[in-house]
XYZ file of C-alpha atoms in Angstrom:
728
model
C 62.341 215.158 110.138
C 65.231 217.503 109.840
C 66.828 217.423 106.398
C 70.438 217.948 107.504
C 71.255 214.253 107.869
C 74.674 212.779 107.320
C 73.539 210.889 104.237
C 74.474 212.818 101.114
C 72.088 211.173 98.682
C 69.071 209.582 100.400
C 66.714 207.630 98.187
C 64.268 209.836 96.307
C 61.298 207.862 97.601
C 62.370 208.109 101.260
C 60.060 211.044 101.906
C 57.154 209.347 100.146
C 57.016 206.528 102.660
C 54.986 208.672 105.078
C 52.081 211.106 104.623
C 53.079 214.747 104.174
C 50.887 215.846 107.050
C 53.220 214.082 109.475
C 56.257 216.138 108.492
C 55.585 219.342 110.519
C 55.268 217.274 113.682
C 58.669 215.634 113.303
C 60.240 218.982 112.429
C 59.090 220.395 115.723
C 56.868 223.075 114.087
C 53.645 222.019 115.815
C 52.584 220.061 118.867
C 50.465 216.970 118.338
C 48.073 218.553 120.799
C 47.693 221.571 118.484
C 47.229 219.746 115.180
C 44.022 220.239 113.183
C 42.293 217.266 111.632
C 42.336 213.743 112.966
C 44.997 214.331 115.625
C 43.021 217.139 117.279
C 39.580 215.579 117.247
C 39.989 213.481 120.385
C 42.497 215.571 122.315
C 41.873 218.748 124.285
C 44.657 221.315 124.234
C 46.154 221.407 127.758
C 48.343 224.446 127.163
C 46.455 227.029 125.177
C 49.002 229.778 125.792
C 52.009 227.685 124.771
C 52.748 227.567 121.046
C 56.259 226.325 120.209
C 55.701 227.302 116.586
C 55.150 230.934 117.503
C 58.145 233.266 117.877
C 56.144 235.895 119.761
C 54.687 233.649 122.469
C 57.607 231.247 122.874
C 59.029 231.805 126.378
C 62.266 229.931 125.669
C 63.667 231.542 122.536
C 67.077 231.709 124.145
C 67.488 227.967 123.522
C 67.144 228.418 119.773
C 69.664 231.105 118.909
C 73.029 231.451 120.651
C 74.124 234.940 121.529
C 76.960 236.735 119.789
C 79.186 236.124 122.809
C 78.565 232.398 122.566
C 79.434 232.442 118.869
C 82.755 234.059 119.689
C 83.620 231.225 122.081
C 82.843 228.414 119.620
C 86.015 227.044 118.030
C 85.681 225.871 114.465
C 87.434 222.970 112.824
C 89.475 225.446 110.792
C 91.155 226.536 114.032
C 92.621 223.035 114.395
C 95.353 221.400 112.399
C 97.868 218.608 112.238
C 100.558 220.532 114.114
C 100.338 220.275 117.890
C 102.498 222.253 120.258
C 103.617 219.506 122.585
C 105.734 221.537 124.965
C 104.382 225.084 125.353
C 106.381 227.119 127.820
C 109.056 224.427 128.203
C 112.587 225.006 126.978
C 113.857 222.654 124.266
C 117.557 222.154 123.581
C 117.647 221.322 119.878
C 121.385 220.593 119.964
C 120.947 217.510 122.136
C 117.405 216.640 121.021
C 118.469 213.885 118.618
C 120.301 211.820 121.257
C 118.310 212.867 124.324
C 115.595 210.454 125.496
C 113.382 213.439 126.324
C 113.868 214.970 122.887
C 115.714 217.950 124.349
C 113.016 218.831 126.887
C 114.404 220.747 129.862
C 112.100 219.595 132.662
C 112.461 218.439 136.234
C 109.200 216.477 136.138
C 106.041 216.077 134.090
C 104.573 218.821 136.271
C 106.350 221.287 133.954
C 104.503 220.013 130.869
C 101.229 221.646 129.884
C 98.453 219.272 128.816
C 96.212 220.493 125.947
C 92.556 221.086 126.761
C 91.188 219.641 123.531
C 91.082 215.877 123.364
C 92.044 215.910 119.693
C 95.302 217.631 120.607
C 96.106 214.891 123.126
C 96.187 212.180 120.436
C 99.748 210.979 119.902
C 101.276 209.209 116.948
C 98.131 208.749 114.834
C 98.509 211.872 112.702
C 96.728 210.455 109.665
C 93.783 209.229 111.726
C 93.679 212.552 113.567
C 93.514 214.549 110.344
C 90.771 212.275 109.011
C 88.735 212.749 112.194
C 89.026 216.536 111.837
C 87.932 216.396 108.196
C 85.124 213.957 108.971
C 83.821 216.213 111.751
C 83.800 219.189 109.414
C 82.046 217.347 106.576
C 79.954 215.027 108.801
C 81.416 211.819 107.379
C 81.466 208.319 108.819
C 84.770 206.734 109.843
C 85.955 203.159 110.282
C 89.185 202.678 112.256
C 90.953 199.317 112.156
C 93.905 198.496 114.373
C 95.211 196.816 117.497
C 93.524 197.452 120.867
C 94.899 200.409 122.784
C 95.937 202.533 119.802
C 93.496 205.384 120.527
C 90.364 204.560 118.541
C 87.861 205.466 121.263
C 89.842 208.599 122.158
C 89.638 209.800 118.558
C 85.900 209.113 118.481
C 85.385 211.210 121.633
C 87.566 213.931 120.163
C 85.327 213.974 117.097
C 82.238 214.690 119.212
C 83.995 217.751 120.647
C 84.623 219.100 117.133
C 80.989 218.947 116.006
C 78.747 222.019 116.334
C 76.450 221.914 119.361
C 73.974 224.688 118.667
C 71.545 222.465 116.679
C 71.010 219.759 119.296
C 67.467 218.524 119.781
C 65.200 217.075 122.453
C 62.895 214.255 121.368
C 59.420 213.872 122.858
C 57.008 210.950 122.452
C 53.257 211.673 122.708
C 50.235 209.475 123.213
C 48.346 208.850 119.985
C 44.589 209.039 120.657
C 43.856 207.367 117.313
C 46.125 204.363 117.863
C 47.724 203.809 121.256
C 50.293 201.451 119.741
C 51.715 204.103 117.424
C 53.008 206.949 119.628
C 53.766 210.243 117.952
C 57.229 211.786 117.896
C 58.174 215.442 118.105
C 61.600 217.103 118.030
C 62.275 220.507 119.595
C 65.439 222.553 120.173
C 67.578 221.345 123.070
C 66.275 222.697 126.374
C 62.669 223.162 125.282
C 61.687 219.585 126.069
C 61.771 220.014 129.850
C 59.682 223.181 129.694
C 57.095 221.533 127.458
C 56.799 218.592 129.831
C 56.576 220.911 132.837
C 53.776 222.803 131.115
C 51.897 219.584 130.366
C 52.376 218.342 133.937
C 51.126 221.624 135.393
C 48.047 221.556 133.197
C 47.437 217.895 134.099
C 47.807 218.776 137.776
C 45.230 221.572 137.452
C 42.790 219.283 135.673
C 43.230 216.536 138.266
C 42.745 219.104 141.016
C 39.479 220.291 139.476
C 38.340 216.703 138.999
C 39.227 215.894 142.614
C 37.223 218.858 143.871
C 34.289 217.831 141.727
C 34.603 214.218 142.902
C 34.571 215.125 146.602
C 31.606 217.443 146.107
C 29.615 214.638 144.465
C 30.672 212.155 147.169
C 29.657 214.611 149.891
C 26.256 215.127 148.245
C 25.648 211.372 147.925
C 26.641 210.630 151.522
C 24.647 213.606 152.800
C 21.586 212.496 150.870
C 21.982 208.966 152.281
C 22.163 210.322 155.835
C 19.155 212.653 155.494
C 16.987 210.250 153.544
C 15.441 207.013 154.793
C 17.868 205.098 152.477
C 20.585 203.001 154.020
C 23.868 204.719 154.903
C 25.680 201.629 153.636
C 24.272 202.175 150.145
C 25.507 205.785 150.271
C 29.034 204.712 151.191
C 28.963 202.098 148.423
C 27.826 204.700 145.903
C 30.587 207.076 147.061
C 33.170 204.320 146.542
C 31.925 203.649 143.013
C 32.131 207.357 142.217
C 35.701 207.486 143.565
C 36.726 204.517 141.376
C 35.132 206.084 138.317
C 37.019 209.342 138.837
C 40.297 207.511 139.510
C 39.902 205.429 136.365
C 39.038 208.366 134.129
C 41.849 210.520 135.541
C 44.448 208.208 133.979
C 43.566 209.637 130.594
C 44.689 213.068 131.722
C 48.054 211.743 132.968
C 48.581 209.929 129.681
C 48.623 213.260 127.842
C 51.994 214.151 129.409
C 54.699 213.378 126.806
C 57.734 211.195 127.464
C 61.090 212.848 126.727
C 63.325 210.056 125.468
C 66.271 212.268 124.448
C 67.205 215.201 126.682
C 70.027 217.438 125.447
C 69.158 220.413 127.611
C 72.372 220.172 129.642
C 74.549 218.983 126.766
C 77.419 221.391 126.069
C 79.037 219.410 123.248
C 77.674 217.096 120.598
C 76.499 213.772 122.089
C 78.882 210.817 122.209
C 77.461 207.328 122.654
C 79.653 204.264 123.084
C 77.511 201.357 121.887
C 80.272 198.741 122.037
C 78.758 195.360 122.856
C 75.224 196.770 123.013
C 72.343 194.385 122.378
C 69.697 195.225 119.804
C 67.379 197.027 122.236
C 70.129 199.208 123.701
C 71.384 200.123 120.238
C 68.147 200.536 118.265
C 65.672 201.398 121.030
C 63.071 199.265 122.750
C 59.592 199.285 124.299
C 59.293 197.972 127.839
C 57.057 194.988 128.471
C 53.753 195.762 130.239
C 52.212 192.856 132.183
C 48.982 194.862 132.665
C 47.469 195.332 129.238
C 43.836 195.885 130.159
C 41.515 197.056 132.883
C 42.826 200.607 132.913
C 45.980 199.630 134.777
C 48.280 199.472 131.740
C 51.137 201.958 131.310
C 50.554 204.134 128.232
C 52.635 202.886 125.333
C 54.455 206.206 124.835
C 55.702 206.031 128.442
C 57.259 202.640 127.797
C 59.375 203.768 124.849
C 63.133 203.608 125.492
C 65.603 205.304 123.128
C 68.553 203.454 121.634
C 72.113 204.668 121.314
C 71.417 205.655 117.722
C 68.749 208.107 118.961
C 70.783 209.458 121.881
C 73.652 210.184 119.484
C 71.463 212.302 117.193
C 73.563 215.261 115.927
C 76.578 213.606 117.549
C 78.819 210.538 117.326
C 77.896 206.858 117.648
C 80.973 204.770 118.459
C 80.881 200.985 118.064
C 84.064 199.038 118.767
C 84.363 195.403 117.676
C 81.510 196.086 115.275
C 81.725 192.569 113.845
C 80.302 191.217 117.127
C 76.911 192.814 116.394
C 74.205 190.449 115.223
C 73.878 190.488 111.428
C 70.232 191.655 111.608
C 71.238 194.431 113.967
C 73.882 195.522 111.463
C 71.241 195.613 108.739
C 68.989 197.835 110.843
C 71.940 200.034 111.731
C 72.628 200.446 108.030
C 69.009 201.571 107.522
C 69.341 204.112 110.336
C 72.511 205.511 108.757
C 70.850 205.874 105.372
C 67.526 207.321 106.476
C 68.698 209.470 109.379
C 65.670 208.262 111.381
C 64.537 204.958 112.840
C 61.261 203.968 114.475
C 61.397 202.396 117.950
C 59.658 199.095 118.527
C 59.931 196.184 120.946
C 62.926 194.001 120.133
C 61.518 190.888 121.808
C 58.922 189.123 119.684
C 57.208 187.677 122.764
C 56.919 190.982 124.583
C 53.838 193.164 124.552
C 56.200 195.947 123.470
C 56.436 194.316 120.036
C 52.917 195.636 119.328
C 54.146 199.216 119.737
C 55.979 201.093 116.996
C 56.600 204.805 117.142
C 56.826 207.193 114.280
C 60.398 207.522 112.968
C 62.722 209.026 115.586
C 65.649 211.184 114.377
C 69.077 209.527 114.477
C 71.239 211.850 112.408
C 74.529 210.617 113.841
C 78.084 210.183 112.594
C 79.119 206.549 112.710
C 82.587 205.730 114.021
C 83.158 201.987 113.715
C 86.265 200.294 115.053
C 87.774 196.866 115.381
C 90.759 194.619 114.822
C 91.723 193.268 111.407
C 89.270 190.378 111.803
C 86.429 192.901 112.206
C 86.268 193.349 108.429
C 85.740 189.623 107.870
C 82.507 189.316 109.882
C 81.185 192.814 109.231
C 78.093 193.135 107.029
C 79.484 194.093 103.588
C 76.651 196.530 102.911
C 77.233 198.316 106.219
C 80.930 198.627 105.503
C 80.141 199.874 102.017
C 77.787 202.455 103.509
C 80.491 203.746 105.849
C 83.139 203.734 103.135
C 80.827 205.345 100.582
C 80.034 208.253 102.889
C 83.256 208.487 104.840
C 86.754 207.212 105.480
C 88.607 204.046 106.383
C 91.852 204.364 108.332
C 94.370 201.862 109.670
C 95.806 202.614 113.109
C 99.577 202.188 113.307
C 101.138 200.020 116.025
C 104.495 201.811 116.006
C 105.904 205.141 114.929
C 109.366 206.369 114.043
C 111.445 207.433 117.013
C 112.118 211.172 116.630
C 112.855 213.945 119.148
C 109.363 215.362 118.587
C 107.761 211.985 119.308
C 109.810 211.562 122.482
C 108.559 214.943 123.663
C 105.016 213.805 122.918
C 105.569 210.670 124.966
C 106.664 212.836 127.879
C 103.419 214.744 127.434
C 101.527 211.444 127.305
C 102.782 210.643 130.800
C 101.691 214.105 131.973
C 98.257 213.457 130.439
C 97.894 210.126 132.233
C 98.876 211.688 135.561
C 96.405 214.538 135.113
C 93.616 212.250 133.910
C 94.025 209.915 136.879
C 94.188 212.762 139.385
C 95.823 210.695 142.140
C 99.302 209.926 140.809
C 102.490 211.849 141.655
C 104.167 213.482 138.669
C 107.117 211.647 137.074
C 110.699 212.839 137.372
C 112.757 213.281 134.209
C 114.637 209.995 134.673
C 111.334 208.168 135.283
C 110.024 209.593 131.996
C 113.192 208.386 130.260
C 112.632 204.866 131.570
C 109.048 204.835 130.264
C 110.258 206.005 126.840
C 112.872 203.228 126.861
C 110.082 200.741 127.552
C 108.103 202.226 124.653
C 111.115 201.520 122.447
C 111.324 197.925 123.659
C 107.634 197.258 123.196
C 107.720 198.496 119.615
C 109.792 195.455 118.614
C 111.549 197.571 115.981
C 114.742 199.560 116.081
C 114.242 203.331 116.004
C 110.524 203.019 116.668
C 108.141 203.619 119.556
C 105.039 201.619 120.392
C 101.613 203.162 119.900
C 99.839 200.662 122.168
C 99.149 203.347 124.745
C 96.658 201.432 126.873
C 99.271 198.949 128.090
C 101.884 201.694 128.363
C 99.420 203.779 130.374
C 98.965 200.782 132.658
C 102.692 200.856 133.378
C 102.452 204.574 134.191
C 99.575 204.001 136.616
C 101.275 201.073 138.365
C 104.450 203.120 138.805
C 102.421 206.039 140.146
C 100.556 203.754 142.547
C 103.864 202.445 143.898
C 105.125 205.975 144.491
C 101.837 207.047 146.067
C 101.838 204.038 148.411
C 105.216 205.205 149.688
C 103.919 208.779 149.984
C 106.482 210.127 147.520
C 106.239 213.593 146.039
C 107.321 212.346 142.609
C 107.406 209.007 140.775
C 111.036 207.987 140.233
C 112.903 205.646 137.880
C 113.054 202.973 140.600
C 109.252 203.047 140.793
C 109.023 202.494 137.032
C 111.481 199.582 137.184
C 109.497 198.037 140.012
C 106.275 198.612 138.055
C 107.691 196.749 135.067
C 108.119 193.684 137.263
C 104.702 194.046 138.891
C 102.803 194.734 135.679
C 103.938 191.564 133.940
C 101.368 189.882 131.738
C 99.906 186.520 132.714
C 102.001 184.920 129.975
C 105.141 186.510 131.381
C 104.336 185.300 134.896
C 103.685 181.775 133.616
C 106.913 181.815 131.606
C 108.971 182.991 134.579
C 107.391 180.369 136.807
C 108.006 177.710 134.155
C 111.665 178.721 133.867
C 112.135 178.595 137.639
C 110.604 175.115 137.848
C 112.853 173.848 135.098
C 115.845 175.142 137.037
C 114.680 173.146 140.054
C 114.726 169.942 138.039
C 117.970 170.811 136.234
C 116.287 170.629 132.838
C 118.424 173.493 131.541
C 122.015 172.885 130.494
C 124.211 175.936 130.023
C 127.730 174.534 130.042
C 129.774 171.764 128.444
C 129.089 170.047 125.119
C 126.328 167.597 124.179
C 125.814 165.884 120.822
C 122.427 166.496 119.227
C 121.182 168.954 121.879
C 120.699 172.691 121.223
C 119.267 175.467 123.379
C 116.542 177.009 121.244
C 114.584 180.150 122.104
C 110.873 180.897 121.827
C 108.263 183.438 122.904
C 105.213 182.682 125.023
C 102.376 185.136 124.436
C 103.615 188.504 123.250
C 106.553 189.405 125.462
C 107.698 186.326 127.358
C 110.952 184.731 126.233
C 111.771 181.133 127.175
C 114.571 178.691 126.407
C 113.325 175.579 124.609
C 115.884 172.768 124.114
C 115.769 170.696 120.925
C 117.241 167.179 120.758
C 118.027 165.029 117.724
C 118.922 161.336 117.431
C 119.817 159.222 114.419
C 118.536 155.644 114.305
C 118.505 152.836 111.702
C 115.398 152.977 109.556
C 112.875 150.125 109.734
C 111.782 150.967 106.215
C 112.424 154.073 104.173
C 114.280 156.805 106.062
C 112.143 159.624 107.417
C 112.209 162.670 109.674
C 110.119 162.218 112.834
C 109.463 165.319 114.966
C 107.625 165.339 118.296
C 106.551 168.199 120.529
C 103.084 169.049 119.259
C 104.306 170.969 116.220
C 101.985 173.363 114.439
C 101.836 173.528 110.647
C 104.515 176.196 110.215
C 106.914 174.378 112.549
C 106.446 171.124 110.599
C 107.252 172.923 107.362
C 110.421 174.359 108.879
C 111.543 170.819 109.787
C 111.072 169.804 106.140
C 113.174 172.777 105.007
C 115.933 171.730 107.381
C 115.868 168.180 105.992
C 116.609 169.588 102.507
C 119.866 171.125 103.746
C 120.832 167.962 105.612
C 120.310 165.795 102.534
C 122.393 168.206 100.451
C 125.521 168.175 102.581
C 125.481 164.822 104.396
C 127.553 161.889 103.245
C 125.266 159.544 105.147
C 122.625 157.666 103.154
C 119.524 159.088 104.828
C 117.291 156.500 103.153
C 118.668 154.048 105.711
C 118.328 156.414 108.677
C 115.451 157.846 110.706
C 116.023 161.312 112.118
C 114.172 161.820 115.409
C 113.676 165.433 116.558
C 112.216 166.290 119.949
C 111.142 169.706 121.236
C 111.740 169.134 124.946
C 108.822 170.148 127.161
C 107.112 172.159 124.463
C 104.005 172.161 126.652
C 100.343 171.889 125.760
C 100.502 174.821 123.350
C 103.144 173.097 121.248
C 105.465 174.897 118.854
C 104.291 177.325 116.206
C 106.390 179.338 113.790
C 109.697 178.558 112.116
C 112.113 180.415 114.393
C 113.539 177.107 115.627
C 114.799 176.165 112.148
C 118.497 176.817 112.821
C 118.106 175.093 116.197
C 116.733 171.934 114.525
C 119.404 172.020 111.793
C 122.226 172.378 114.309
C 120.879 169.531 116.476
C 120.489 167.138 113.515
C 123.890 167.968 112.009
C 125.509 167.519 115.415
C 123.877 164.104 115.783
C 124.831 163.003 112.253
C 128.454 164.088 112.548
C 128.892 163.175 116.235
C 130.101 166.700 117.025
C 129.050 168.181 120.412
C 127.121 171.466 120.663
C 128.294 174.157 123.075
C 125.527 174.330 125.704
C 126.476 177.863 126.708
C 125.076 178.976 123.322
C 121.388 179.610 122.635
C 119.971 180.467 119.241
C 116.923 181.600 117.257
C 116.350 182.081 113.556
C 114.503 180.827 110.525
C 116.286 178.967 107.734
C 115.868 178.890 103.985
C 116.373 175.728 101.934
C 119.676 177.228 100.755
C 120.947 177.700 104.294
C 120.342 181.425 104.780
C 119.355 182.557 108.290
C 116.158 184.600 108.001
C 114.789 187.184 110.489
C 112.281 186.283 113.206
C 110.262 188.147 115.808
C 110.744 188.669 119.525
C 114.572 188.642 119.485
C 114.830 191.040 122.439
C 112.758 188.820 124.731
C 114.549 185.692 123.516
C 117.985 187.163 124.239
C 116.904 188.117 127.756
C 115.540 184.595 128.289
C 118.901 183.133 127.266
C 120.689 185.443 129.693
C 118.330 184.469 132.521
C 118.986 180.786 131.771
C 122.735 181.291 132.212
C 123.863 181.170 128.574
C 126.840 183.355 127.665
C 126.263 183.557 123.887
C 123.174 183.898 121.736
C 122.904 183.566 117.955
C 120.369 185.730 116.123
C 119.751 186.472 112.426
C 121.931 189.206 110.950
C 118.812 191.075 109.835
C 117.551 191.246 113.429
C 120.490 193.279 114.753
C 118.462 196.465 114.495
C 115.672 194.977 116.649
C 117.773 194.274 119.750
C 116.800 196.482 122.718
C 117.683 194.468 125.805
C 117.778 195.840 129.341
C 121.085 197.248 130.596
C 121.422 194.494 133.203
C 121.666 191.839 130.471
C 124.229 193.605 128.270
C 127.172 192.367 130.360
C 125.691 188.913 130.837
C 125.503 187.695 127.249
C 127.274 188.103 123.914
C 125.021 188.620 120.891
C 126.330 187.005 117.683
C 124.463 187.843 114.430
C 124.722 185.176 111.712
C 123.694 185.238 108.075
C 124.281 181.589 107.104
C 124.008 178.135 108.667
C 127.765 177.681 108.334
C 128.306 180.718 110.582
C 125.855 179.257 113.099
C 127.693 175.951 113.200
C 131.051 177.663 113.486
C 129.861 179.306 116.730
C 127.733 176.496 118.168
C 129.782 173.336 117.524
C 132.779 172.174 119.548
C 135.777 170.004 118.598
C 137.972 172.014 116.284
C 139.230 169.467 113.694
C 135.888 167.886 112.845
C 134.014 171.180 113.197
C 136.366 173.069 110.868
C 136.138 170.379 108.234
C 132.341 170.348 108.438
C 132.003 174.134 108.266
C 134.363 174.409 105.295
C 132.435 171.715 103.437
C 129.119 173.386 104.283
C 130.293 176.804 103.086
C 131.023 175.385 99.657
C 127.551 173.939 99.107
C 125.121 176.275 100.881
C 123.766 179.469 99.390
C 125.059 182.973 100.034
C 121.840 184.893 99.472
C 122.614 187.475 102.145
C 125.945 188.352 100.570
C 124.271 188.719 97.186
C 121.647 191.045 98.657
C 118.740 188.894 97.522
C 117.170 188.604 100.959
C 115.297 191.612 102.275
C 115.924 193.244 105.605
C 113.779 192.704 108.642
C 111.764 195.768 107.767
C 110.491 194.093 104.631
C 110.047 190.656 106.115
C 107.297 189.026 108.062
C 109.202 187.530 110.992
C 107.653 184.744 112.984
C 106.622 185.622 116.546
C 107.959 182.333 117.925
């Protein structure tokens, strides 16, 4: 086996596990048909003039050593770097770059933007991961990438295969073993030689079969002629001829079995192999041996012809990519770990009941670079030894979900659109205002002020839908209107369900957006990832039948129940009512089967309960979202942009959000005139906006200000950037 594996320190006894005489065969120095000793005793050499170990007689030396011209064309990793020219040949106005959505790019459409040829230069926003991939390709290190789907993990893995050298690729041949048919022999040769070796074997087998056929027909003719000329029966002569024909046919199978089976063919490979083994079963990943129903009588398929390579063997000298690696069976992960360490792995039948389980080849080279990927939960179910193997001989990198919004990044996003158009091949290029609209959507999807999303798969889906709309109308370019229409058409299932749910509630007048109602507050929530919905909360005070308690309905999850308890602490602190004699009933109206999770309804619950206790109506034109501390501080939450838009769609004119979430608001232009956004830092500010009835409200708010905390004013509560806002 070749010694240049990607394992730095293989075990010292790894080479002692096999006899030394087997080594030249796996290094490709000699053919099994040319070996002296036991391997040569029972096998005739079918190609006497072909010696792959000889430099003088080898007719295909050009596959071994690239010419000087080819060396000049090979780009090394040193030629690459972290800096990527994103807009070659395109004018950039640096004076307006900071405020311009295109980062100062002077283009009419994405047709003016040049797309880099190298895949590694097309990666956007993952600079750390990109640099690690370049280093790992140079040093042949393993990499594990963890992050959300659609952040570019598979693209980086493919880019890595393009950075690896390609001149040392190999073909792998499997030969029949005359000593033991269930242990086929393995031979590696330089890429391109495998086909010529097989052709030579086939030609020699054809010549032998031809000679045997001639001999067979001569014998048959003699037998039949003798039967005709002699007094013997002609029928006996025909029977004898048939027996002779069967004998020759049976014995000729041995000649065909001498033709090797090429399980890995890299003759046409121009870059290092890349194998995506995501979701592969054990046989597809580790190799397998096909089942043979005919195992006797001369009709069986030779075992070496039934050998099938796995992804680990096809990726030899290249990259093996496995996404969602934690979904692999634990035994498969153990075997994969062995393949990584040894750089070779024998192929055997993966099914214990199959006849292929009797066959096991000699070790087959699998000197690959492992690129594992997955979400955060991938590390929990991943075999610890396999992860340790990757980490010990490589890198671990976390893929970012968002990146800071800078002029350079905006220019890269414009190039991303150009890349998607070119990769698809059927979409019209995007005009400058269409590109601006996509970048605005990237800002919205980031969920953070001054950031852009790095979930490019979903963003690329928006680009393709917009392009399809323009193409259906036979437009020369994709315009902003097409992008806006695509945003409506490319809604997620959750968004479609939420919109349908909102429309049905309007039909039954379940939403109230005007007047004042005691104990009823328009809360806001998020369904899925990007679907805002208005969720009313009602509170009622009733005499207790025993000790007073807080009773909440609406299929609350654990975090929501805890938020209700936090709210009850504030109520007990300020209320003059003896709560031991009262039951507080809280209802999340039509929370649905999924119930309520998260604590973003805390200020909604507090406002509803206080309104019910004090008999002060709540302004129904106000909607709100926010978490609440036990001291009365309004804490940041997630999804404020989608919640604000949901309030506007429901007809509310004001929306209360946490002060810390001001920087996260990126609503569509059409909603800016429809609703007033009011940031609040304390529950007293919330009540001042939400409650109606000036005398009683003013008295309540003044009393509440004197007893609730002022953590925001004292700077003891972190900003949204340092918080972990709830998604609900």
